[in-house]
Amino acid sequence: MKIEDLKKEALQKLEKSASIADLENIEKEYLGKKGRIRELSLSLKDLDLEERKQAGIKLNNLSNSLKEKLELKRKMMKLMQIQEKEEKEFLDITIPSPKIKRGHIHPLSLARKELEDIFTHLGFSIVEGPEIEDEWHNFDALNFPLNHPAREMQDTFFIKQRKREELSQNEKLILRTHTSNVQTRYMEAHVPPIKIIVPGRVFRSEATDARHEVCFYQIEGLLVDENVSVANLKAVLESFLQEFFRNKEVKIRLRPSYFPFVEPGFEVDMSCLVCNQKGCSTCGKEGWIEILGAGMVHPNVFKNCGLNPKNVTGFAFGVSVDRLAMMKYKIDDIRWFHSGDLRFLKQF
Ligand code: PHE
């Protein structure tokens, strides 16, 4: 009777066990050296031989079947543990990853690229030059007199150099104020015909406002050959603007102006696309917007670059990429470009 009770009790505990630790406790309690089965078998010595034998067999069977059952349950629990772990740590490498958001080309790069395409189709090569320039190439070679106001502190970023006043014009460094520095560099090194554009960054120590930045982009154009005329200049400017604004109606007009490196020099206006020349706030009711400087290359510039002005003629122009981009994409403030504001940049 006692054996049956013990068996019942052990099986119940086994039934309720929920962890490997539970199983170990049961094993120790019933099958251990000082366990309940052992305890019971020691108490058999008072029985007579036959009864002792029968009880011994029963106890032995109980011990064996309990061992087996414990082993079975332990195996099941281990399997379940592994399964749980696998479920927790499961990594499905076939799930598509979250989409990486696409970046945007900056509107200035967009405009620059488009301008480069237009001019290469017109037969111009793309040339670059240094942003840190010497005064000779930025000013003197371009026929700027030494006392020209453009050199003064409010316009030019001068670079601190030891004993600057003792250096030659070729050694005094500045941040270039226009891309015209590459006109002189290129003419020094190449023989005509020359047909280049020079995209690049320029720097001016100015107060910034909606239309002015200390750093902006220009594209310089230079064409040098025999018998170049203002008519050629006008034709190139008109067709590039018509292309850039995808509008055959774009007209330009030249107004006489002064740049030391051209003669005659012009400020070039284009017809206002916002109001179709009816007059609006963008063009100040003029119907025209000033967008570039241009002119016929000054004989002194040719001389300074080692070319004979009797043999060659040429035109040059300089246009702000920022202004063109502002007109094309209808941007009302130049400072947006360098603001790093994603709300602005994401529109392009
Ligand atoms: N370099 C002049 C500027 O930055 C523009 C210009 C270029 C004018 C070429 C005439 C010819 O204002």
CSV table of C-alpha atoms and ligand atoms in Angstrom, one decimal:
chain,number,residue,atom,x,y,z
A,1,MET,CA,0.0,0.0,0.0
A,2,LYS,CA,2.8,2.4,0.9
A,3,ILE,CA,4.5,1.7,-2.4
A,4,GLU,CA,1.3,2.5,-4.3
A,5,ASP,CA,1.0,5.8,-2.4
A,6,LEU,CA,4.5,6.7,-3.0
A,7,LYS,CA,4.1,6.0,-6.7
A,8,LYS,CA,0.9,8.1,-6.9
A,9,GLU,CA,2.6,10.9,-5.1
A,10,ALA,CA,5.7,10.9,-7.3
A,11,LEU,CA,3.7,10.8,-10.5
A,12,GLN,CA,1.6,13.7,-9.4
A,13,LYS,CA,4.6,15.7,-8.7
A,14,LEU,CA,6.0,14.8,-12.0
A,15,GLU,CA,2.8,15.9,-13.7
A,16,LYS,CA,3.0,19.3,-12.0
A,17,SER,CA,6.7,19.9,-12.7
A,18,ALA,CA,7.3,22.8,-14.9
A,19,SER,CA,11.0,23.1,-15.1
A,20,ILE,CA,14.2,21.2,-15.2
A,21,ALA,CA,14.9,22.3,-11.7
A,22,ASP,CA,11.6,20.7,-10.6
A,23,LEU,CA,12.6,17.5,-12.2
A,24,GLU,CA,16.0,17.5,-10.4
A,25,ASN,CA,14.2,18.0,-7.1
A,26,ILE,CA,11.9,15.1,-7.8
A,27,GLU,CA,14.8,12.9,-8.7
A,28,LYS,CA,16.6,13.8,-5.5
A,29,GLU,CA,13.5,13.3,-3.4
A,30,TYR,CA,12.6,9.9,-4.7
A,31,LEU,CA,15.6,8.4,-6.3
A,32,GLY,CA,18.5,9.9,-4.4
A,33,LYS,CA,20.7,8.0,-2.0
A,34,LYS,CA,18.7,9.2,0.9
A,35,GLY,CA,15.5,9.4,-1.1
A,36,ARG,CA,12.0,8.1,-0.4
A,37,ILE,CA,12.4,4.9,-2.4
A,38,ARG,CA,15.6,4.0,-0.6
A,39,GLU,CA,14.0,4.9,2.7
A,40,LEU,CA,11.0,2.6,2.0
A,41,SER,CA,13.2,-0.3,0.9
A,42,LEU,CA,15.2,0.0,4.2
A,43,SER,CA,11.9,-0.4,6.1
A,44,LEU,CA,11.2,-3.7,4.3
A,45,LYS,CA,13.5,-5.7,6.5
A,46,ASP,CA,10.7,-6.3,9.0
A,47,LEU,CA,8.6,-8.1,6.4
A,48,ASP,CA,8.8,-11.9,5.8
A,49,LEU,CA,10.8,-13.2,2.9
A,50,GLU,CA,8.1,-13.6,0.3
A,51,GLU,CA,6.5,-10.3,1.0
A,52,ARG,CA,9.9,-8.6,1.0
A,53,LYS,CA,10.7,-10.1,-2.3
A,54,GLN,CA,7.4,-8.9,-3.9
A,55,ALA,CA,7.8,-5.5,-2.4
A,56,GLY,CA,11.4,-5.3,-3.5
A,57,ILE,CA,10.4,-6.0,-7.1
A,58,LYS,CA,7.7,-3.4,-6.9
A,59,LEU,CA,10.0,-0.8,-5.5
A,60,ASN,CA,12.6,-1.6,-8.2
A,61,ASN,CA,9.9,-1.2,-10.9
A,62,LEU,CA,8.8,2.1,-9.4
A,63,SER,CA,12.4,3.3,-9.3
A,64,ASN,CA,13.0,2.3,-13.0
A,65,SER,CA,9.8,3.7,-14.3
A,66,LEU,CA,10.2,6.9,-12.4
A,67,LYS,CA,13.7,7.3,-13.9
A,68,GLU,CA,12.4,6.7,-17.4
A,69,LYS,CA,9.6,9.2,-17.0
A,70,LEU,CA,11.9,11.8,-15.5
A,71,GLU,CA,14.3,11.3,-18.4
A,72,LEU,CA,11.5,11.6,-21.0
A,73,LYS,CA,10.1,14.8,-19.4
A,74,ARG,CA,13.6,16.3,-19.2
A,75,LYS,CA,14.2,15.6,-22.9
A,76,MET,CA,10.9,17.3,-23.7
A,77,MET,CA,11.7,20.3,-21.6
A,78,LYS,CA,15.1,20.7,-23.2
A,79,LEU,CA,13.5,20.5,-26.7
A,80,MET,CA,11.0,23.1,-25.7
A,81,GLN,CA,13.7,25.4,-24.3
A,82,ILE,CA,15.6,25.2,-27.6
A,83,GLN,CA,12.4,25.9,-29.5
A,84,GLU,CA,11.6,28.9,-27.4
A,85,LYS,CA,15.1,30.2,-27.8
A,86,GLU,CA,15.0,29.7,-31.6
A,87,GLU,CA,11.7,31.5,-31.8
A,88,LYS,CA,13.0,34.4,-29.8
A,89,GLU,CA,16.2,34.7,-31.7
A,90,PHE,CA,14.8,34.0,-35.1
A,91,LEU,CA,16.1,36.3,-37.8
A,92,ASP,CA,14.3,36.2,-41.2
A,93,ILE,CA,17.0,37.3,-43.6
A,94,THR,CA,14.5,37.2,-46.5
A,95,ILE,CA,12.4,40.1,-45.2
A,96,PRO,CA,13.1,43.1,-47.4
A,97,SER,CA,15.0,45.9,-45.6
A,98,PRO,CA,13.5,49.3,-44.9
A,99,LYS,CA,13.9,51.5,-48.0
A,100,ILE,CA,16.8,53.8,-47.9
A,101,LYS,CA,15.6,57.3,-48.7
A,102,ARG,CA,17.0,58.8,-51.9
A,103,GLY,CA,19.1,61.9,-51.6
A,104,HIS,CA,18.5,65.0,-53.8
A,105,ILE,CA,20.8,66.8,-56.1
A,106,HIS,CA,21.3,70.3,-54.8
A,107,PRO,CA,19.5,72.9,-57.0
A,108,LEU,CA,22.8,74.7,-57.7
A,109,SER,CA,24.4,71.5,-58.9
A,110,LEU,CA,21.3,70.9,-61.0
A,111,ALA,CA,21.5,74.3,-62.6
A,112,ARG,CA,25.3,74.0,-63.1
A,113,LYS,CA,25.0,70.6,-64.8
A,114,GLU,CA,22.3,71.9,-67.1
A,115,LEU,CA,24.4,74.9,-68.0
A,116,GLU,CA,27.4,72.7,-68.7
A,117,ASP,CA,25.3,70.6,-71.0
A,118,ILE,CA,24.0,73.6,-72.9
A,119,PHE,CA,27.4,75.1,-73.4
A,120,THR,CA,29.1,71.8,-74.4
A,121,HIS,CA,26.4,71.5,-77.1
A,122,LEU,CA,27.4,74.9,-78.2
A,123,GLY,CA,31.0,73.7,-78.6
A,124,PHE,CA,32.5,75.1,-75.4
A,125,SER,CA,34.9,73.1,-73.2
A,126,ILE,CA,34.6,73.1,-69.4
A,127,VAL,CA,37.6,74.4,-67.6
A,128,GLU,CA,38.2,74.9,-63.9
A,129,GLY,CA,40.6,77.1,-61.9
A,130,PRO,CA,41.8,77.9,-58.4
A,131,GLU,CA,39.6,79.4,-55.7
A,132,ILE,CA,42.6,80.7,-53.9
A,133,GLU,CA,44.1,83.0,-56.4
A,134,ASP,CA,46.9,85.6,-56.7
A,135,GLU,CA,46.1,89.2,-57.3
A,136,TRP,CA,47.7,89.2,-60.7
A,137,HIS,CA,45.2,86.7,-62.2
A,138,ASN,CA,42.2,88.0,-60.4
A,139,PHE,CA,42.9,91.7,-61.0
A,140,ASP,CA,46.0,93.0,-62.6
A,141,ALA,CA,46.1,90.8,-65.7
A,142,LEU,CA,42.4,91.7,-66.1
A,143,ASN,CA,43.3,95.3,-66.4
A,144,PHE,CA,42.2,96.4,-62.9
A,145,PRO,CA,44.1,99.5,-61.9
A,146,LEU,CA,45.9,99.1,-58.6
A,147,ASN,CA,43.4,101.4,-56.9
A,148,HIS,CA,40.3,99.9,-58.3
A,149,PRO,CA,37.6,99.8,-55.6
A,150,ALA,CA,36.8,96.1,-56.2
A,151,ARG,CA,40.1,95.2,-54.5
A,152,GLU,CA,39.2,97.0,-51.3
A,153,MET,CA,38.3,95.5,-48.1
A,154,GLN,CA,34.6,95.4,-48.5
A,155,ASP,CA,34.8,93.2,-51.6
A,156,THR,CA,37.7,90.9,-51.5
A,157,PHE,CA,38.8,88.3,-48.9
A,158,PHE,CA,42.5,88.9,-48.6
A,159,ILE,CA,44.6,86.0,-47.3
A,160,LYS,CA,46.9,86.9,-44.4
A,161,GLN,CA,50.5,86.5,-45.5
A,162,ARG,CA,53.8,87.6,-43.8
A,163,LYS,CA,55.2,90.9,-45.2
A,164,ARG,CA,52.3,91.0,-47.8
A,165,GLU,CA,53.2,94.5,-48.9
A,166,GLU,CA,56.6,93.2,-50.0
A,167,LEU,CA,55.2,90.4,-52.2
A,168,SER,CA,54.7,90.7,-55.9
A,169,GLN,CA,51.2,90.7,-57.4
A,170,ASN,CA,51.8,87.1,-58.4
A,171,GLU,CA,52.4,86.1,-54.8
A,172,LYS,CA,49.6,88.0,-53.0
A,173,LEU,CA,46.8,85.6,-52.3
A,174,ILE,CA,43.1,86.2,-52.2
A,175,LEU,CA,39.9,84.2,-52.5
A,176,ARG,CA,38.9,84.8,-56.1
A,177,THR,CA,36.1,87.4,-56.5
A,178,HIS,CA,35.0,86.1,-59.9
A,179,THR,CA,35.7,83.2,-62.3
A,180,SER,CA,37.3,85.7,-64.7
A,181,ASN,CA,40.6,84.7,-63.1
A,182,VAL,CA,40.5,81.6,-65.3
A,183,GLN,CA,40.3,83.8,-68.5
A,184,THR,CA,43.8,85.0,-67.8
A,185,ARG,CA,45.2,81.7,-66.7
A,186,TYR,CA,43.8,79.9,-69.7
A,187,MET,CA,45.0,82.6,-72.3
A,188,GLU,CA,48.5,82.5,-70.8
A,189,ALA,CA,48.7,78.8,-71.5
A,190,HIS,CA,46.7,78.2,-74.7
A,191,VAL,CA,46.7,79.6,-78.2
A,192,PRO,CA,43.4,80.7,-79.9
A,193,PRO,CA,40.9,79.6,-80.9
A,194,ILE,CA,39.6,79.4,-77.4
A,195,LYS,CA,36.0,78.5,-76.5
A,196,ILE,CA,35.6,77.7,-72.8
A,197,ILE,CA,33.2,78.0,-69.9
A,198,VAL,CA,34.4,78.1,-66.3
A,199,PRO,CA,32.0,77.1,-63.6
A,200,GLY,CA,33.1,77.7,-60.1
A,201,ARG,CA,32.8,79.2,-56.6
A,202,VAL,CA,33.6,82.8,-55.9
A,203,PHE,CA,33.8,84.9,-52.8
A,204,ARG,CA,32.9,88.4,-51.8
A,205,SER,CA,33.1,90.1,-48.5
A,206,GLU,CA,29.6,91.6,-48.7
A,207,ALA,CA,26.6,91.9,-46.4
A,208,THR,CA,24.3,89.1,-47.3
A,209,ASP,CA,20.7,89.6,-48.2
A,210,ALA,CA,18.0,88.0,-50.3
A,211,ARG,CA,20.2,88.5,-53.4
A,212,HIS,CA,23.7,88.5,-52.1
A,213,GLU,CA,25.9,85.8,-50.5
A,214,VAL,CA,29.6,85.9,-49.5
A,215,CYS,CA,30.0,82.7,-51.5
A,216,PHE,CA,28.2,82.0,-54.7
A,217,TYR,CA,28.7,80.3,-58.1
A,218,GLN,CA,29.5,81.8,-61.4
A,219,ILE,CA,30.0,80.6,-64.9
A,220,GLU,CA,32.5,82.5,-67.0
A,221,GLY,CA,32.5,82.3,-70.8
A,222,LEU,CA,35.4,83.1,-73.0
A,223,LEU,CA,35.6,82.9,-76.8
A,224,VAL,CA,38.7,84.1,-78.6
A,225,ASP,CA,39.2,83.8,-82.3
A,226,GLU,CA,39.6,86.0,-85.4
A,227,ASN,CA,36.7,88.4,-86.2
A,228,VAL,CA,34.6,87.8,-83.1
A,229,SER,CA,31.8,90.4,-82.7
A,230,VAL,CA,29.2,91.6,-80.3
A,231,ALA,CA,26.7,89.9,-82.6
A,232,ASN,CA,28.3,86.6,-81.8
A,233,LEU,CA,28.2,87.3,-78.1
A,234,LYS,CA,24.5,88.2,-78.3
A,235,ALA,CA,23.7,85.1,-80.2
A,236,VAL,CA,25.4,82.8,-77.7
A,237,LEU,CA,23.8,84.5,-74.7
A,238,GLU,CA,20.4,84.5,-76.2
A,239,SER,CA,20.5,80.8,-77.2
A,240,PHE,CA,21.9,79.7,-73.9
A,241,LEU,CA,19.2,81.5,-72.0
A,242,GLN,CA,16.4,80.2,-74.2
A,243,GLU,CA,17.7,76.7,-73.7
A,244,PHE,CA,18.1,77.1,-69.9
A,245,PHE,CA,14.6,78.5,-69.4
A,246,ARG,CA,13.2,76.3,-72.2
A,247,ASN,CA,11.5,79.3,-73.6
A,248,LYS,CA,12.1,80.6,-77.1
A,249,GLU,CA,10.5,83.9,-76.1
A,250,VAL,CA,13.4,84.9,-73.9
A,251,LYS,CA,14.9,88.2,-75.2
A,252,ILE,CA,18.0,90.0,-74.1
A,253,ARG,CA,19.2,93.6,-74.2
A,254,LEU,CA,22.7,94.9,-73.7
A,255,ARG,CA,23.3,98.1,-71.7
A,256,PRO,CA,26.7,99.8,-71.8
A,257,SER,CA,28.6,99.2,-68.5
A,258,TYR,CA,32.1,99.2,-67.2
A,259,PHE,CA,34.3,96.2,-66.4
A,260,PRO,CA,38.0,96.9,-66.7
A,261,PHE,CA,38.7,93.7,-68.7
A,262,VAL,CA,36.2,94.3,-71.5
A,263,GLU,CA,35.7,97.1,-74.1
A,264,PRO,CA,32.9,97.7,-74.8
A,265,GLY,CA,31.3,96.3,-71.7
A,266,PHE,CA,27.7,95.4,-71.1
A,267,GLU,CA,25.3,94.6,-68.5
A,268,VAL,CA,22.9,92.1,-69.9
A,269,ASP,CA,19.2,92.0,-69.1
A,270,MET,CA,16.7,89.3,-70.0
A,271,SER,CA,13.0,89.7,-70.5
A,272,CYS,CA,11.1,89.0,-67.2
A,273,LEU,CA,9.5,85.6,-67.4
A,274,VAL,CA,7.4,86.2,-64.3
A,275,CYS,CA,5.2,88.8,-65.9
A,276,ASN,CA,6.1,88.5,-69.6
A,277,GLN,CA,7.4,92.0,-69.5
A,278,LYS,CA,4.1,93.5,-68.3
A,279,GLY,CA,6.0,94.7,-65.1
A,280,CYS,CA,6.0,92.9,-61.8
A,281,SER,CA,7.8,93.0,-58.4
A,282,THR,CA,10.5,90.6,-59.5
A,283,CYS,CA,11.6,92.9,-62.3
A,284,GLY,CA,10.8,96.1,-60.4
A,285,LYS,CA,8.1,96.9,-63.0
A,286,GLU,CA,10.9,97.2,-65.7
A,287,GLY,CA,10.0,94.1,-67.7
A,288,TRP,CA,13.8,93.3,-67.7
A,289,ILE,CA,16.0,91.6,-65.2
A,290,GLU,CA,19.8,92.1,-65.0
A,291,ILE,CA,21.5,88.8,-65.1
A,292,LEU,CA,25.0,89.0,-66.4
A,293,GLY,CA,28.1,91.0,-67.2
A,294,ALA,CA,29.7,90.7,-70.6
A,295,GLY,CA,31.8,92.4,-73.2
A,296,MET,CA,34.6,92.2,-75.8
A,297,VAL,CA,37.9,91.2,-74.3
A,298,HIS,CA,40.1,94.3,-73.7
A,299,PRO,CA,43.3,94.6,-75.7
A,300,ASN,CA,45.3,95.1,-72.5
A,301,VAL,CA,44.0,91.7,-71.2
A,302,PHE,CA,45.3,90.0,-74.4
A,303,LYS,CA,48.6,91.8,-74.0
A,304,ASN,CA,48.9,90.7,-70.4
A,305,CYS,CA,48.4,87.1,-71.4
A,306,GLY,CA,50.9,87.2,-74.2
A,307,LEU,CA,48.5,87.5,-77.1
A,308,ASN,CA,48.7,90.1,-79.8
A,309,PRO,CA,45.4,92.2,-79.8
A,310,LYS,CA,46.0,93.0,-83.5
A,311,ASN,CA,45.5,89.3,-84.4
A,312,VAL,CA,42.7,88.2,-82.0
A,313,THR,CA,39.3,89.3,-80.8
A,314,GLY,CA,37.0,87.8,-78.3
A,315,PHE,CA,34.1,88.1,-76.0
A,316,ALA,CA,33.7,87.2,-72.3
A,317,PHE,CA,30.7,86.9,-70.0
A,318,GLY,CA,30.1,86.1,-66.4
A,319,VAL,CA,26.8,84.9,-65.0
A,320,SER,CA,25.7,84.0,-61.5
A,321,VAL,CA,24.5,80.3,-61.3
A,322,ASP,CA,22.7,81.2,-58.1
A,323,ARG,CA,20.6,83.9,-59.8
A,324,LEU,CA,19.8,81.7,-62.8
A,325,ALA,CA,18.7,78.9,-60.5
A,326,MET,CA,16.6,81.4,-58.5
A,327,MET,CA,14.8,82.5,-61.6
A,328,LYS,CA,14.3,79.0,-63.0
A,329,TYR,CA,13.1,77.4,-59.8
A,330,LYS,CA,11.4,80.5,-58.4
A,331,ILE,CA,13.5,80.8,-55.3
A,332,ASP,CA,13.0,84.1,-53.5
A,333,ASP,CA,16.1,84.2,-51.3
A,334,ILE,CA,19.7,83.2,-52.3
A,335,ARG,CA,20.4,82.2,-48.6
A,336,TRP,CA,18.2,79.1,-49.0
A,337,PHE,CA,21.0,77.5,-51.0
A,338,HIS,CA,23.4,77.1,-48.2
A,339,SER,CA,20.8,76.9,-45.4
A,340,GLY,CA,21.0,73.1,-45.4
A,341,ASP,CA,17.2,73.1,-44.8
A,342,LEU,CA,15.8,69.8,-45.9
A,343,ARG,CA,12.3,71.3,-46.4
A,344,PHE,CA,13.9,73.4,-49.1
A,345,LEU,CA,16.2,70.8,-50.6
A,346,LYS,CA,13.6,68.1,-50.9
A,347,GLN,CA,11.7,70.1,-53.4
A,348,PHE,CA,14.2,69.4,-56.2
B,1,PHE,N1,33.5,89.1,-63.7
B,1,PHE,C1,32.4,89.9,-63.7
B,1,PHE,C2,31.7,89.9,-62.4
B,1,PHE,O1,31.9,89.0,-61.6
B,1,PHE,C3,31.4,89.5,-64.8
B,1,PHE,C4,32.0,89.6,-66.2
B,1,PHE,C5,32.6,88.6,-66.8
B,1,PHE,C6,31.8,90.8,-66.9
B,1,PHE,C7,33.1,88.7,-68.1
B,1,PHE,C8,32.3,90.9,-68.2
B,1,PHE,C9,32.9,89.8,-68.7
B,1,PHE,O2,30.9,90.8,-62.1
